[in-house]
């Protein structure tokens, strides 16, 4: 696309002159600059005021012949955008981010790396394993491929597995971003991390409630609906577990202990440092709303789901700390509902969303669509192979895969 009319910071500030396309000022301000895209008006990560390498601070990658980026999907199932600055092309392989296809990748991992995954259950998150896309296709997983050349962007969608390699020396740049339709994927990622006891890059609960705090910035009723669903789910689970634990004998000391309130205007260094001190002992979830503690430890805390795993002390020694009262949770939902009603009552959605000029194809775009469009990966050999010459692979034969040390992996 011709980006001269699209995704520039000045396009949302009518009082500022539009920098000339191709000028230094344009490249400094445009959201096609990967330093800027996490802070674009539609990006949820604009609330993240701390720099997290690879998340909202771009990584620069230097590749060489056959340097590999192993199969993975992004942290917290976010979007990613990769720009090829210079050098030899990159070959990408991708799997759609649907639950069916993502689960299919996991099943292939389990089938061909069963022994390894028994020892390392979260192997998928280590980004150290590469194998042929042919294995995925043979197991019914849809696989696509694309060749990325200089000056081209590749965008991956939430939960979409991808991997590939370089055809020679090159330089690339990549960063994550998250649109407001990412919320359902964020929920799935958060639950998966809790099942493995894997810490999240940032608190899912905090980010969702920060979005609710900035409810006036929500731009469509669909986004409001998704946010209300998640806020309601969090509230119902939280209140249910509080009631059960207090009924079981856990003491609620929130009225006796003054806790610092959760900051909801932004997620800054101070907030992140405080969150790091309230990781659940069991699932590593950040206890944003409340936590259970025990008299036997000054530092150990637990989320409400896993308080029984924290220690063997009698329940009478355990107590609950509450940062977010019930009324505050209800007010957050009410504010988003109010915003959704405002959007439904408006004459058109365009009143809530900035209007851009129609996109114009850049020169050569039509040719690129034909030449580089996403194609199914052919699993047929280049040369005819006799049947008796093909080795039979056992499901536990790890020779069909290669584990690459993270330090030697380049994207």
Coordinates of C-alpha atoms in Angstrom, one line a residue:
X1 CA 0.0 0.0 0.0
X2 CA 1.0 3.6 -0.4
X3 CA 1.7 4.6 3.2
X4 CA 1.8 8.4 2.5
X5 CA -1.9 8.6 3.5
X6 CA -1.9 5.8 6.2
X7 CA -0.6 5.4 9.7
X8 CA 1.2 8.6 10.3
X9 CA 1.1 10.3 13.6
X10 CA 0.3 13.7 12.2
X11 CA -2.8 12.2 10.5
X12 CA -4.5 12.2 13.9
X13 CA -3.4 15.7 14.7
X14 CA -5.2 18.1 12.3
X15 CA -3.3 21.1 13.7
X16 CA 0.1 19.7 12.5
X17 CA 1.4 19.8 9.0
X18 CA 1.8 16.4 7.2
X19 CA 5.5 15.7 6.7
X20 CA 6.4 15.1 3.1
X21 CA 6.4 11.5 2.2
X22 CA 10.0 10.2 2.1
X23 CA 11.4 13.0 4.3
X24 CA 13.3 12.3 7.5
X25 CA 10.5 13.8 9.5
X26 CA 8.0 11.5 7.8
X27 CA 10.0 8.4 8.8
X28 CA 10.4 9.7 12.3
X29 CA 6.6 10.2 12.8
X30 CA 5.0 7.4 10.7
X31 CA 3.6 4.4 12.5
X32 CA 5.2 2.2 9.8
X33 CA 8.4 3.1 11.9
X34 CA 8.5 0.1 14.2
X35 CA 9.6 2.3 17.1
X36 CA 6.2 4.0 16.8
X37 CA 3.7 1.3 16.0
X38 CA 3.2 0.0 19.6
X39 CA 2.1 3.5 20.6
X40 CA -0.3 4.1 17.7
X41 CA -3.9 5.2 18.5
X42 CA -5.3 1.7 18.0
X43 CA -2.6 -0.2 19.8
X44 CA -3.4 -1.5 23.3
X45 CA 0.3 -1.4 24.1
X46 CA 0.3 2.4 24.2
X47 CA -0.7 2.0 27.8
X48 CA 2.6 0.1 28.4
X49 CA 5.0 2.9 29.5
X50 CA 8.0 0.7 30.2
X51 CA 10.3 -0.6 27.4
X52 CA 10.2 -4.3 27.0
X53 CA 12.7 -5.5 24.4
X54 CA 10.9 -7.2 21.5
X55 CA 7.5 -6.3 22.8
X56 CA 7.2 -2.5 22.4
X57 CA 11.0 -1.9 21.7
X58 CA 12.0 -3.4 18.3
X59 CA 14.7 -6.0 18.0
X60 CA 17.2 -5.8 15.2
X61 CA 18.1 -9.2 13.7
X62 CA 21.2 -10.0 11.7
X63 CA 20.9 -13.2 9.6
X64 CA 23.3 -15.4 7.6
X65 CA 22.9 -18.3 5.2
X66 CA 20.4 -20.8 6.8
X67 CA 20.1 -18.9 10.1
X68 CA 16.8 -20.1 11.5
X69 CA 13.9 -18.7 13.5
X70 CA 12.3 -21.7 15.0
X71 CA 8.6 -22.5 15.3
X72 CA 6.8 -20.2 17.8
X73 CA 4.0 -17.8 18.3
X74 CA 4.3 -14.4 20.0
X75 CA 4.3 -13.6 23.7
X76 CA 0.7 -13.3 25.0
X77 CA -0.5 -14.2 21.5
X78 CA 0.1 -10.7 20.2
X79 CA 0.5 -9.5 16.7
X80 CA 4.0 -9.0 15.3
X81 CA 5.4 -7.0 12.4
X82 CA 8.7 -7.7 10.8
X83 CA 10.5 -5.4 8.3
X84 CA 13.3 -6.5 6.0
X85 CA 15.8 -3.7 5.8
X86 CA 18.6 -5.2 3.7
X87 CA 20.1 -8.3 2.3
X88 CA 19.1 -11.8 1.2
X89 CA 15.4 -12.9 1.4
X90 CA 13.8 -14.7 4.3
X91 CA 11.7 -17.8 3.8
X92 CA 8.7 -17.8 6.1
X93 CA 6.3 -20.6 7.0
X94 CA 3.1 -19.9 8.9
X95 CA 0.2 -21.7 10.5
X96 CA -3.2 -19.9 10.9
X97 CA -3.9 -18.8 14.4
X98 CA -7.1 -20.7 14.8
X99 CA -7.5 -23.0 17.8
X100 CA -7.7 -26.1 15.5
X101 CA -4.4 -25.3 13.7
X102 CA -2.5 -24.1 16.8
X103 CA -3.6 -27.3 18.7
X104 CA -2.5 -29.2 15.6
X105 CA 1.1 -27.8 15.9
X106 CA 1.2 -28.8 19.5
X107 CA 0.0 -32.3 18.7
X108 CA 2.9 -32.6 16.1
X109 CA 5.3 -31.5 18.8
X110 CA 4.0 -34.1 21.2
X111 CA 4.0 -36.9 18.6
X112 CA 7.6 -36.4 17.3
X113 CA 9.2 -35.0 20.5
X114 CA 7.3 -37.0 23.1
X115 CA 10.3 -37.7 25.3
X116 CA 11.6 -34.1 25.1
X117 CA 8.2 -32.6 25.9
X118 CA 7.8 -34.9 28.9
X119 CA 10.9 -33.3 30.4
X120 CA 10.1 -29.8 29.1
X121 CA 6.3 -29.4 28.9
X122 CA 6.5 -25.8 27.7
X123 CA 8.9 -26.6 24.9
X124 CA 6.7 -24.7 22.4
X125 CA 7.6 -21.4 24.2
X126 CA 11.3 -21.9 24.1
X127 CA 11.7 -21.1 20.4
X128 CA 14.5 -23.8 20.1
X129 CA 12.9 -26.4 17.9
X130 CA 12.7 -26.5 14.1
X131 CA 11.3 -29.2 11.8
X132 CA 10.1 -29.5 8.2
X133 CA 6.6 -28.0 7.5
X134 CA 6.0 -31.3 5.7
X135 CA 5.5 -33.0 9.0
X136 CA 2.7 -30.5 9.9
X137 CA 1.0 -30.9 6.5
X138 CA 1.2 -34.7 6.8
X139 CA -0.7 -34.4 10.1
X140 CA -3.4 -32.2 8.6
X141 CA -2.1 -28.8 9.8
X142 CA -2.5 -26.0 7.3
X143 CA 0.8 -24.4 6.4
X144 CA 1.5 -21.4 4.2
X145 CA 4.7 -19.9 3.0
X146 CA 6.0 -16.5 1.8
X147 CA 9.3 -15.1 0.6
X148 CA 10.2 -11.8 2.2
X149 CA 12.5 -9.4 0.3
X150 CA 14.0 -6.0 1.0
X151 CA 11.5 -3.3 1.9
X152 CA 8.7 -5.7 2.7
X153 CA 6.7 -6.2 5.9
X154 CA 5.5 -9.5 7.2
X155 CA 2.7 -9.4 9.8
X156 CA 1.8 -12.4 12.0
X157 CA -1.6 -12.6 13.7
X158 CA -2.5 -13.7 17.2
X159 CA -1.6 -17.3 18.1
X160 CA -0.2 -18.0 14.6
X161 CA 2.8 -20.2 14.7
X162 CA 5.6 -19.2 12.3
X163 CA 9.2 -20.1 11.5
X164 CA 11.7 -20.0 8.7
X165 CA 15.3 -19.2 7.6
X166 CA 17.4 -16.8 5.8
X167 CA 18.9 -17.3 2.3
X168 CA 22.0 -15.3 3.2
X169 CA 23.2 -12.2 5.2
X170 CA 20.4 -9.8 6.0
X171 CA 19.1 -7.3 8.5
X172 CA 15.6 -7.3 9.8
X173 CA 13.6 -5.5 12.5
X174 CA 10.6 -6.8 14.5
X175 CA 8.2 -5.7 17.2
X176 CA 4.9 -6.7 18.7
X177 CA 1.7 -4.8 18.8
X178 CA -1.9 -5.5 20.0
X179 CA -5.1 -4.2 18.5
X180 CA -8.2 -4.0 20.7
X181 CA -9.7 -7.1 19.0
X182 CA -6.8 -9.0 20.6
X183 CA -8.6 -9.4 24.0
X184 CA -10.0 -12.9 23.4
X185 CA -6.5 -14.2 22.3
X186 CA -5.0 -12.5 25.4
X187 CA -7.4 -14.5 27.6
X188 CA -6.3 -17.8 26.0
X189 CA -2.6 -16.9 26.3
X190 CA -3.0 -16.0 30.0
X191 CA -4.8 -19.3 30.8
X192 CA -2.1 -21.3 29.0
X193 CA 0.7 -19.5 30.9
X194 CA -1.0 -20.3 34.2
X195 CA -1.3 -24.0 33.2
X196 CA 2.5 -24.1 32.8
X197 CA 3.5 -21.8 35.6
X198 CA 5.0 -19.5 33.1
X199 CA 5.2 -15.7 34.0
X200 CA 3.6 -13.4 31.6
X201 CA 5.4 -10.4 30.1
X202 CA 2.9 -8.1 31.8
X203 CA -0.3 -8.5 33.8
X204 CA -3.2 -9.4 31.7
X205 CA -5.7 -8.3 34.4
X206 CA -3.9 -4.9 34.8
X207 CA -3.9 -4.2 31.0
X208 CA -7.6 -5.1 30.7
X209 CA -8.6 -2.8 33.6
X210 CA -6.3 0.0 32.2
X211 CA -8.2 -0.3 28.9
X212 CA -11.5 0.0 30.9
X213 CA -10.0 3.1 32.7
X214 CA -9.5 4.7 29.3
X215 CA -13.0 3.7 28.2
X216 CA -13.5 6.9 26.3
X217 CA -10.8 5.8 23.8
X218 CA -12.7 2.6 22.8
X219 CA -13.7 3.1 19.2
X220 CA -16.2 0.4 18.3
X221 CA -19.1 -1.4 20.1
X222 CA -17.6 -4.8 19.2
X223 CA -14.4 -3.9 21.1
X224 CA -16.6 -2.7 24.1
X225 CA -18.5 -6.0 23.9
X226 CA -15.3 -8.1 24.1
X227 CA -14.0 -6.0 26.9
X228 CA -17.2 -6.2 28.9
X229 CA -17.2 -10.0 28.5
X230 CA -13.6 -10.2 29.9
X231 CA -14.2 -7.8 32.7
X232 CA -17.4 -9.7 33.7
X233 CA -15.6 -13.0 33.6
X234 CA -12.8 -11.7 35.8
X235 CA -15.3 -10.1 38.3
X236 CA -17.4 -13.2 38.6
X237 CA -14.4 -15.5 39.2
X238 CA -12.8 -13.2 41.6
X239 CA -16.0 -12.6 43.7
X240 CA -16.9 -16.3 43.7
X241 CA -13.4 -17.4 44.9
X242 CA -13.3 -14.7 47.6
X243 CA -16.6 -15.9 49.0
X244 CA -15.5 -19.5 49.0
X245 CA -12.2 -18.9 50.6
X246 CA -13.6 -16.7 53.3
X247 CA -16.3 -19.2 54.0
X248 CA -13.6 -21.9 54.3
X249 CA -11.8 -19.9 57.0
X250 CA -9.4 -17.5 55.2
X251 CA -9.4 -14.2 57.0
X252 CA -10.1 -11.0 55.0
X253 CA -7.7 -8.4 56.4
X254 CA -8.3 -5.8 53.7
X255 CA -10.0 -3.5 56.2
X256 CA -7.1 -3.7 58.6
X257 CA -4.2 -3.3 56.1
X258 CA -3.8 -0.3 54.0
X259 CA -2.6 -1.4 50.5
X260 CA -1.4 0.9 47.7
X261 CA -4.2 1.2 45.1
X262 CA -3.7 -0.3 41.7
X263 CA -2.6 2.3 39.3
X264 CA -4.9 2.3 36.2
X265 CA -3.8 5.3 34.1
X266 CA -0.8 3.5 32.7
X267 CA 1.6 0.5 33.3
X268 CA 4.9 2.1 34.3
X269 CA 8.1 0.9 36.0
X270 CA 6.7 1.4 39.5
X271 CA 3.6 -0.7 38.6
X272 CA 5.7 -3.4 37.0
X273 CA 8.0 -3.6 40.0
X274 CA 5.1 -3.9 42.3
X275 CA 3.5 -6.6 40.2
X276 CA 6.7 -8.7 40.3
X277 CA 6.3 -8.9 44.1
X278 CA 2.9 -10.5 43.9
X279 CA 3.4 -13.5 41.6
X280 CA 1.4 -16.5 42.5
X281 CA 3.7 -19.1 44.1
X282 CA 2.1 -21.9 42.0
X283 CA 1.0 -20.5 38.5
X284 CA 3.1 -17.3 38.4
X285 CA 0.0 -15.3 37.7
X286 CA 0.2 -11.6 38.9
X287 CA -2.3 -11.3 41.7
X288 CA -3.7 -8.0 40.6
X289 CA -7.1 -8.0 42.4
X290 CA -6.3 -9.9 45.5
X291 CA -4.0 -12.5 47.0
X292 CA -3.8 -15.1 49.7
X293 CA -0.9 -15.0 52.1
X294 CA 0.1 -17.1 55.1
X295 CA 1.7 -16.3 58.4
X296 CA 4.5 -18.7 57.7
X297 CA 6.1 -16.5 55.0
X298 CA 6.7 -12.8 54.5
X299 CA 7.1 -13.0 50.8
X300 CA 5.1 -15.9 49.4
X301 CA 1.6 -15.2 47.9
X302 CA -0.9 -17.1 46.0
X303 CA -3.7 -16.4 43.6
X304 CA -7.2 -17.4 44.8
X305 CA -7.2 -20.5 42.6
X306 CA -4.1 -22.0 44.1
X307 CA -4.0 -21.0 47.8
X308 CA -4.1 -24.7 48.8
X309 CA -0.8 -25.3 47.1
X310 CA 1.1 -22.5 48.9
X311 CA 1.9 -24.3 52.1
X312 CA 0.7 -27.0 54.5
X313 CA -0.4 -24.6 57.2
X314 CA -3.9 -24.7 58.7
X315 CA -6.3 -22.5 56.8
X316 CA -6.8 -20.4 60.0
X317 CA -3.2 -19.0 59.4
X318 CA -4.0 -17.8 55.9
X319 CA -5.4 -14.3 55.1
X320 CA -6.6 -12.4 52.1
X321 CA -5.3 -9.1 50.8
X322 CA -7.7 -7.2 48.5
X323 CA -6.5 -4.4 46.2
X324 CA -9.7 -4.1 44.0
X325 CA -13.0 -3.9 45.9
X326 CA -16.2 -5.2 44.3
X327 CA -17.6 -1.7 43.7
X328 CA -14.6 -0.7 41.7
X329 CA -14.9 -3.8 39.4
X330 CA -18.6 -3.0 38.9
X331 CA -17.9 0.6 38.1
X332 CA -15.3 -0.4 35.4
X333 CA -17.9 -2.6 33.7
X334 CA -20.6 0.2 33.9
X335 CA -18.2 2.7 32.3
X336 CA -17.5 0.4 29.3
X337 CA -21.3 -0.3 29.0
X338 CA -21.9 3.4 28.9
X339 CA -19.3 3.9 26.2
X340 CA -20.9 1.1 24.1
X341 CA -24.3 2.7 24.4
X342 CA -22.8 6.0 23.2
X343 CA -21.3 4.2 20.1
X344 CA -24.6 2.4 19.4
X345 CA -26.4 5.7 19.6
X346 CA -24.1 7.6 17.2
X347 CA -25.2 8.1 13.7
X348 CA -22.3 6.1 12.2
X349 CA -19.2 4.4 13.4
X350 CA -17.1 6.8 11.4
X351 CA -17.8 9.5 14.1
X352 CA -15.8 7.4 16.6
X353 CA -13.0 6.4 14.2
X354 CA -10.7 8.9 12.4
X355 CA -11.3 8.8 8.6
X356 CA -8.4 8.3 6.3
X357 CA -8.2 8.8 2.6
X358 CA -8.7 5.7 0.5
X359 CA -5.6 3.6 0.2
X360 CA -3.8 3.6 -3.1
X361 CA -1.7 0.7 -4.4
X362 CA 2.0 1.4 -4.6
X363 CA 3.7 0.8 -7.9
X364 CA 4.3 -2.9 -8.5
X365 CA 1.7 -4.1 -5.9
X366 CA -0.4 -6.0 -8.4
X367 CA 2.6 -7.9 -9.6
X368 CA 3.7 -8.7 -6.0
X369 CA 0.3 -10.1 -5.2
X370 CA 0.7 -12.6 -8.0
X371 CA 4.3 -13.4 -7.4
X372 CA 4.5 -13.5 -3.6
X373 CA 0.9 -14.5 -2.6
X374 CA 0.6 -17.0 0.1
X375 CA 0.7 -20.5 -1.3
X376 CA 0.3 -23.9 0.2
X377 CA 3.6 -25.6 0.8
X378 CA 4.3 -28.4 -1.7
X379 CA 5.3 -31.6 0.1
X380 CA 6.3 -33.4 -3.1
X381 CA 10.0 -34.2 -3.7
X382 CA 11.8 -32.4 -6.5
X383 CA 13.0 -35.7 -7.8
X384 CA 11.1 -38.9 -8.0
X385 CA 12.0 -41.2 -5.1
X386 CA 11.3 -44.9 -5.2
X387 CA 9.1 -46.2 -2.4
X388 CA 11.6 -48.6 -1.1
X389 CA 14.1 -45.8 -0.7
X390 CA 12.0 -43.7 1.6
X391 CA 12.8 -44.3 5.3
X392 CA 9.9 -45.1 7.6
X393 CA 9.8 -42.6 10.4
X394 CA 8.6 -43.6 13.8
X395 CA 6.7 -41.1 15.9
X396 CA 9.4 -41.1 18.5
X397 CA 12.3 -40.6 16.0
X398 CA 13.7 -37.3 17.0
X399 CA 16.1 -37.3 14.0
X400 CA 13.3 -35.7 12.0
X401 CA 13.6 -32.6 14.2
X402 CA 16.5 -30.4 15.3
X403 CA 16.8 -28.5 18.5
X404 CA 18.7 -25.3 18.2
X405 CA 20.2 -23.5 21.1
X406 CA 18.5 -20.2 21.6
X407 CA 21.8 -18.4 21.6
X408 CA 22.4 -19.6 18.0
X409 CA 19.0 -18.8 16.7
X410 CA 18.6 -15.8 14.4
X411 CA 15.5 -14.4 12.8

